[in-house]
Short mmCIF file of C-alpha atoms and ligand atoms in Angstrom, two decimals:
data_model
loop_
_atom_site.label_atom_id
_atom_site.label_comp_id
_atom_site.label_asym_id
_atom_site.label_seq_id
_atom_site.Cartn_x
_atom_site.Cartn_y
_atom_site.Cartn_z
CA MET T 804 -24.80 -27.03 36.02
CA MET T 805 -25.88 -23.73 34.70
CA LYS T 806 -26.64 -20.77 37.42
CA ILE T 807 -28.99 -18.40 36.81
CA GLU T 808 -29.81 -15.52 39.25
CA VAL T 809 -32.48 -12.70 38.92
CA VAL T 810 -32.51 -9.53 39.98
CA THR T 811 -35.94 -8.57 40.50
CA LEU T 812 -38.55 -6.70 43.02
CA PHE T 813 -40.40 -9.65 42.33
CA PRO T 814 -38.93 -12.49 43.34
CA GLU T 815 -41.86 -14.69 44.43
CA LEU T 816 -43.00 -14.02 40.48
CA VAL T 817 -40.04 -15.28 39.06
CA ASP T 818 -39.62 -18.40 41.33
CA VAL T 819 -42.79 -19.86 39.89
CA VAL T 820 -40.95 -20.98 36.70
CA LYS T 821 -38.99 -23.15 38.16
CA ARG T 822 -42.23 -25.28 39.69
CA HIS T 823 -43.35 -26.27 36.40
CA GLY T 824 -42.58 -27.90 32.86
CA MET T 825 -39.20 -27.70 31.58
CA PRO T 826 -37.31 -25.33 34.10
CA ARG T 827 -38.97 -27.53 37.03
CA VAL T 828 -37.06 -30.93 35.33
CA ALA T 829 -33.85 -28.73 34.82
CA VAL T 830 -33.52 -28.00 37.95
CA GLU T 831 -34.33 -31.52 39.69
CA GLN T 832 -31.62 -32.79 37.51
CA LYS T 833 -28.94 -30.27 38.79
CA ALA T 834 -28.43 -28.99 35.55
CA LEU T 835 -30.06 -25.29 36.57
CA GLU T 836 -29.96 -23.56 39.54
CA LEU T 837 -32.19 -20.58 40.07
CA SER T 838 -32.16 -18.10 42.66
CA CYS T 839 -33.43 -14.55 42.54
CA THR T 840 -32.26 -11.86 44.71
CA ASN T 841 -34.67 -8.61 45.55
CA PRO T 842 -32.82 -5.57 45.27
CA ARG T 843 -34.85 -3.95 48.01
CA ASP T 844 -32.36 -5.93 50.17
CA PHE T 845 -30.00 -3.63 49.12
CA ALA T 846 -31.78 -0.33 49.38
CA GLN T 847 -29.95 2.51 51.42
CA ASN T 848 -33.04 3.74 53.29
CA ARG T 849 -34.94 2.56 56.06
CA TRP T 850 -38.15 2.02 53.74
CA ARG T 851 -36.80 -0.22 51.35
CA LYS T 852 -37.17 2.46 48.77
CA VAL T 853 -35.37 1.38 45.12
CA ASP T 854 -36.76 3.90 42.90
CA GLU T 855 -37.04 7.85 42.30
CA ARG T 856 -38.55 10.36 40.32
CA PRO T 857 -36.76 10.95 36.95
CA PHE T 858 -34.39 13.80 36.71
CA GLY T 859 -35.31 16.41 33.98
CA GLY T 860 -39.30 15.66 34.46
CA GLY T 861 -41.39 13.26 33.18
CA PRO T 862 -43.94 10.56 34.19
CA GLY T 863 -43.27 7.79 36.85
CA MET T 864 -40.28 6.61 38.82
CA VAL T 865 -36.82 5.22 37.90
CA MET T 866 -35.20 2.35 39.34
CA GLN T 867 -31.76 3.85 41.18
CA ALA T 868 -28.49 2.46 40.09
CA GLU T 869 -27.04 1.55 43.35
CA PRO T 870 -29.02 -0.69 45.01
CA LEU T 871 -29.35 -2.29 41.47
CA ALA T 872 -25.23 -2.17 41.21
CA LEU T 873 -25.19 -3.90 44.83
CA ALA T 874 -27.34 -6.78 44.17
CA ILE T 875 -25.99 -7.34 40.68
CA GLU T 876 -22.49 -7.71 42.41
CA ASN T 877 -23.39 -9.86 45.32
CA ALA T 878 -24.80 -11.82 42.52
CA LYS T 879 -21.43 -12.07 40.72
CA ALA T 880 -19.79 -12.58 44.12
CA ASN T 881 -21.70 -15.93 44.09
CA LEU T 882 -21.56 -17.19 40.47
CA GLY T 883 -18.14 -15.62 39.31
CA PRO T 884 -16.63 -12.70 38.30
CA ALA T 885 -17.16 -13.54 34.41
CA THR T 886 -21.14 -14.09 34.59
CA LYS T 887 -22.77 -12.29 31.91
CA VAL T 888 -25.48 -9.35 33.01
CA VAL T 889 -28.26 -9.54 30.70
CA MET T 890 -31.18 -7.19 31.19
CA MET T 891 -34.53 -7.29 29.95
CA SER T 892 -35.52 -4.23 28.05
CA PRO T 893 -38.14 -3.54 25.07
CA GLN T 894 -35.17 -1.25 23.95
CA GLY T 895 -32.93 -4.57 23.40
CA GLU T 896 -32.08 -7.27 21.21
CA ARG T 897 -34.92 -9.00 19.92
CA MET T 898 -34.89 -13.03 21.69
CA ASP T 899 -34.86 -16.20 19.33
CA GLN T 900 -34.06 -19.37 19.65
CA SER T 901 -30.26 -18.89 18.47
CA TRP T 902 -30.13 -16.70 22.09
CA PHE T 903 -31.55 -19.18 23.93
CA GLU T 904 -29.09 -21.52 22.45
CA ARG T 905 -26.12 -19.40 23.28
CA LEU T 906 -27.30 -18.35 26.40
CA GLY T 907 -27.56 -21.92 27.54
CA LYS T 908 -23.78 -22.55 27.02
CA GLU T 909 -23.26 -19.99 29.78
CA ALA T 910 -21.80 -20.98 33.41
CA GLY T 911 -24.39 -18.02 34.72
CA LEU T 912 -26.17 -15.49 34.42
CA VAL T 913 -27.45 -12.74 36.05
CA VAL T 914 -30.46 -11.08 34.60
CA LEU T 915 -31.93 -7.60 35.63
CA CYS T 916 -35.94 -7.49 35.21
CA GLY T 917 -36.74 -3.62 35.43
CA ARG T 918 -39.91 -1.62 36.51
CA TYR T 919 -41.57 1.61 36.21
CA GLU T 920 -39.86 3.51 33.61
CA GLY T 921 -37.20 1.68 33.61
CA VAL T 922 -33.34 1.66 34.89
CA ASP T 923 -31.05 4.34 35.70
CA GLU T 924 -29.29 4.90 32.54
CA ARG T 925 -25.39 5.00 34.00
CA LEU T 926 -26.16 1.55 35.80
CA VAL T 927 -27.08 -0.06 31.76
CA SER T 928 -24.31 1.49 30.58
CA SER T 929 -21.63 0.13 33.44
CA VAL T 930 -22.92 -3.15 34.07
CA VAL T 931 -25.12 -4.30 31.72
CA ASP T 932 -23.62 -7.05 28.85
CA VAL T 933 -26.86 -7.26 26.78
CA GLU T 934 -30.26 -6.23 26.70
CA LEU T 935 -32.66 -8.35 25.46
CA SER T 936 -36.54 -8.18 24.01
CA LEU T 937 -39.44 -10.26 24.55
CA GLY T 938 -40.82 -8.50 21.38
CA ASP T 939 -42.16 -4.75 20.05
CA PHE T 940 -44.45 -4.03 22.76
CA VAL T 941 -44.10 -2.90 25.90
CA LEU T 942 -44.47 -5.05 29.22
CA SER T 943 -45.04 -3.32 33.26
CA GLY T 944 -41.76 -5.57 33.98
CA GLY T 945 -38.99 -7.59 32.79
CA GLU T 946 -40.37 -10.44 34.79
CA LEU T 947 -42.22 -12.18 32.11
CA ALA T 948 -39.56 -11.56 29.51
CA ALA T 949 -37.17 -13.29 32.12
CA MET T 950 -39.49 -16.39 32.96
CA VAL T 951 -39.66 -16.43 28.89
CA MET T 952 -36.05 -16.70 28.39
CA ILE T 953 -35.33 -18.97 31.13
CA ASP T 954 -37.84 -21.50 30.03
CA GLY T 955 -36.49 -21.53 26.50
CA ILE T 956 -32.73 -21.93 27.75
CA ALA T 957 -33.70 -24.63 30.43
CA ARG T 958 -35.39 -27.21 28.14
CA LEU T 959 -31.96 -26.99 25.69
CA LEU T 960 -29.63 -27.70 28.87
CA PRO T 961 -27.78 -31.40 28.30
CA GLY T 962 -30.30 -34.18 29.88
CA VAL T 963 -33.46 -32.10 30.18
CA LEU T 964 -35.84 -33.00 26.94
CA GLY T 965 -36.47 -36.90 26.97
CA HIS T 966 -35.52 -37.61 23.54
CA ALA T 967 -32.32 -35.76 22.56
CA GLU T 968 -33.75 -35.44 18.82
CA SER T 969 -36.70 -33.55 20.53
CA ALA T 970 -35.35 -30.28 20.94
CA GLY T 971 -33.54 -30.28 17.16
CA GLN T 972 -37.19 -30.67 15.19
CA ASP T 973 -38.69 -28.20 17.00
CA SER T 974 -39.52 -24.94 15.14
CA PHE T 975 -36.72 -22.50 14.70
CA SER T 976 -33.81 -25.30 16.22
CA ASN T 977 -32.78 -25.89 12.04
CA GLY T 978 -34.50 -22.97 10.49
CA LEU T 979 -37.64 -24.32 9.71
CA LEU T 980 -40.91 -24.82 11.69
CA ASP T 981 -41.65 -27.89 13.22
CA HIS T 982 -43.95 -30.49 11.18
CA PRO T 983 -47.51 -31.31 12.55
CA HIS T 984 -48.25 -33.88 14.91
CA TYR T 985 -51.03 -36.40 15.35
CA SER T 986 -51.70 -39.24 17.73
CA ARG T 987 -54.77 -41.25 18.56
CA PRO T 988 -57.76 -42.03 17.93
CA VAL T 989 -56.30 -42.67 14.09
CA ASP T 990 -60.18 -41.37 13.18
CA TRP T 991 -60.93 -38.21 14.91
CA ARG T 992 -64.57 -37.02 14.50
CA GLY T 993 -64.44 -38.15 10.50
CA GLU T 994 -60.54 -37.10 10.25
CA ALA T 995 -58.34 -39.76 9.91
CA VAL T 996 -54.16 -39.51 9.91
CA PRO T 997 -51.88 -38.97 7.09
CA ASP T 998 -51.88 -42.73 5.89
CA ILE T 999 -48.01 -42.16 5.37
CA LEU T 1000 -48.13 -42.03 9.37
CA MET T 1001 -49.79 -45.25 9.68
CA SER T 1002 -47.26 -47.66 7.36
CA GLY T 1003 -44.17 -48.41 9.53
CA ASP T 1004 -41.84 -46.98 6.83
CA HIS T 1005 -39.19 -45.07 8.63
CA ALA T 1006 -37.68 -43.45 5.95
CA LYS T 1007 -40.73 -42.49 3.84
CA GLN T 1008 -42.20 -41.26 7.30
CA ALA T 1009 -39.15 -39.06 7.82
CA ARG T 1010 -39.30 -37.22 4.35
CA TRP T 1011 -43.02 -36.78 4.98
CA ARG T 1012 -41.97 -35.13 8.28
CA LEU T 1013 -39.28 -32.93 6.15
CA LYS T 1014 -41.28 -32.28 3.59
CA GLN T 1015 -44.20 -30.77 5.96
CA ALA T 1016 -41.64 -29.13 7.82
CA LEU T 1017 -40.20 -27.38 4.79
CA GLY T 1018 -43.72 -26.60 3.49
CA ARG T 1019 -45.10 -25.03 6.50
CA THR T 1020 -42.33 -22.66 6.61
CA TRP T 1021 -42.99 -22.20 3.11
CA LEU T 1022 -46.54 -21.38 3.42
CA ARG T 1023 -46.32 -19.62 7.00
CA ARG T 1024 -42.65 -18.34 7.65
CA PRO T 1025 -41.19 -17.65 3.84
CA ASP T 1026 -38.97 -14.91 5.62
CA LEU T 1027 -36.77 -18.18 7.74
CA LEU T 1028 -36.86 -20.07 4.04
CA ASP T 1029 -35.08 -17.09 2.28
CA LYS T 1030 -32.20 -17.31 5.01
CA LEU T 1031 -31.58 -21.28 4.28
CA GLU T 1032 -29.60 -22.95 1.57
CA LEU T 1033 -31.91 -26.14 0.85
CA ASP T 1034 -30.12 -29.35 -0.54
CA ALA T 1035 -31.05 -30.78 -3.14
CA GLU T 1036 -33.71 -33.31 -1.25
CA GLN T 1037 -35.24 -30.48 0.35
CA GLN T 1038 -35.47 -28.74 -2.69
CA THR T 1039 -37.39 -31.88 -4.38
CA LEU T 1040 -39.45 -32.05 -1.25
CA LEU T 1041 -40.52 -28.49 -1.16
CA ARG T 1042 -41.37 -28.42 -5.12
CA GLU T 1043 -43.44 -31.38 -4.25
CA TYR T 1044 -45.37 -29.84 -1.07
CA VAL T 1045 -46.00 -26.75 -3.61
CA SER T 1046 -47.08 -28.46 -6.12
CA GLU T 1047 -49.63 -30.51 -4.11
CA GLN T 1048 -50.89 -27.20 -2.73
CA LYS T 1049 -51.80 -25.84 -5.85
CA ALA T 1050 -53.12 -28.93 -6.74
CA GLY T 1051 -55.79 -28.61 -4.20
CA GLY T 1052 -54.16 -31.54 -1.92
CA SER T 1053 -52.38 -31.16 1.30
N1 SAH N 1364 -39.61 3.58 29.29
C1 SAH N 1364 -38.98 1.72 28.76
C2 SAH N 1364 -40.13 0.86 29.16
C3 SAH N 1364 -40.23 0.23 30.91
S1 SAH N 1364 -41.17 -0.93 31.02
C4 SAH N 1364 -39.35 2.35 27.45
O1 SAH N 1364 -39.64 2.45 26.67
O2 SAH N 1364 -37.91 1.81 26.92
C5 SAH N 1364 -40.64 -1.53 32.44
C6 SAH N 1364 -39.63 -2.72 32.22
O3 SAH N 1364 -40.44 -3.87 31.65
C7 SAH N 1364 -38.47 -2.28 31.40
O4 SAH N 1364 -37.24 -1.81 32.19
C8 SAH N 1364 -38.04 -4.10 31.09
O5 SAH N 1364 -37.03 -4.47 32.25
C9 SAH N 1364 -39.55 -4.29 31.08
N2 SAH N 1364 -39.91 -4.69 29.72
C10 SAH N 1364 -41.04 -4.03 29.26
N3 SAH N 1364 -41.49 -4.68 28.13
C11 SAH N 1364 -40.13 -5.80 27.58
C12 SAH N 1364 -40.04 -6.09 26.17
N4 SAH N 1364 -40.73 -6.00 25.30
N5 SAH N 1364 -38.93 -7.30 26.50
C13 SAH N 1364 -38.32 -7.32 27.47
N6 SAH N 1364 -38.55 -6.82 28.72
C14 SAH N 1364 -39.89 -5.84 28.85
#
């Protein structure tokens, strides 16, 4: 079972992530254990205050090193000394699917969520193993980024997704975007489901799905295609898709 301990000033916010969807399934199936630690419990004053004005001026407040260090050390004592410490930060490496896959193989993670102007740099350089960002924007705290990461990891843990192949066809897992999906009714407001999906020919349908995935990626995220070496079949399918597009088909 993977154990994640989140160090956050808002444990009740992060806790919500395990009440719904795949993280909830992961917790119920004992593939994931998620707990939170509030650094205020390690504050060194009666007011449970863990932030201070920045040295050298500038606006806002900074999270102090010592309560965070104590909270992280306590979490590591629970999870094991080799546990990686991940800090959510807009200055970190951008998270993507491959990060979720890699982190999901860890036995445990301590996840540090910043607030205010951020965290005392000495804490970052001494105890944080990796800084991860949700994207090129600034949030008011690391909690939402941590919840995104936990959701992304949880749904990949063994036994969590219903169909083993289900994660394998999702966007990014094989370097491609997912193919489009259709369900009942066959005719919706005059629009029919593609014939091939009604044909019962499984081999053709698998080809159609791959072709759509390749085509969508070509249309929407050509940068992803640049990173792939397509095999002969994939090249053929993509060529078909491109010529159908140019002919005005779908
Ligand atoms: N002054 C900092 C931003 C502080 S925002 C800077 O400009 O780099 C407060 C906290 O929110 C950060 O410590 C971090 O934990 C979190 N945060 C903000 N934006 C984020 C992002 N894009 N990805 C991950 N965490 C983020």
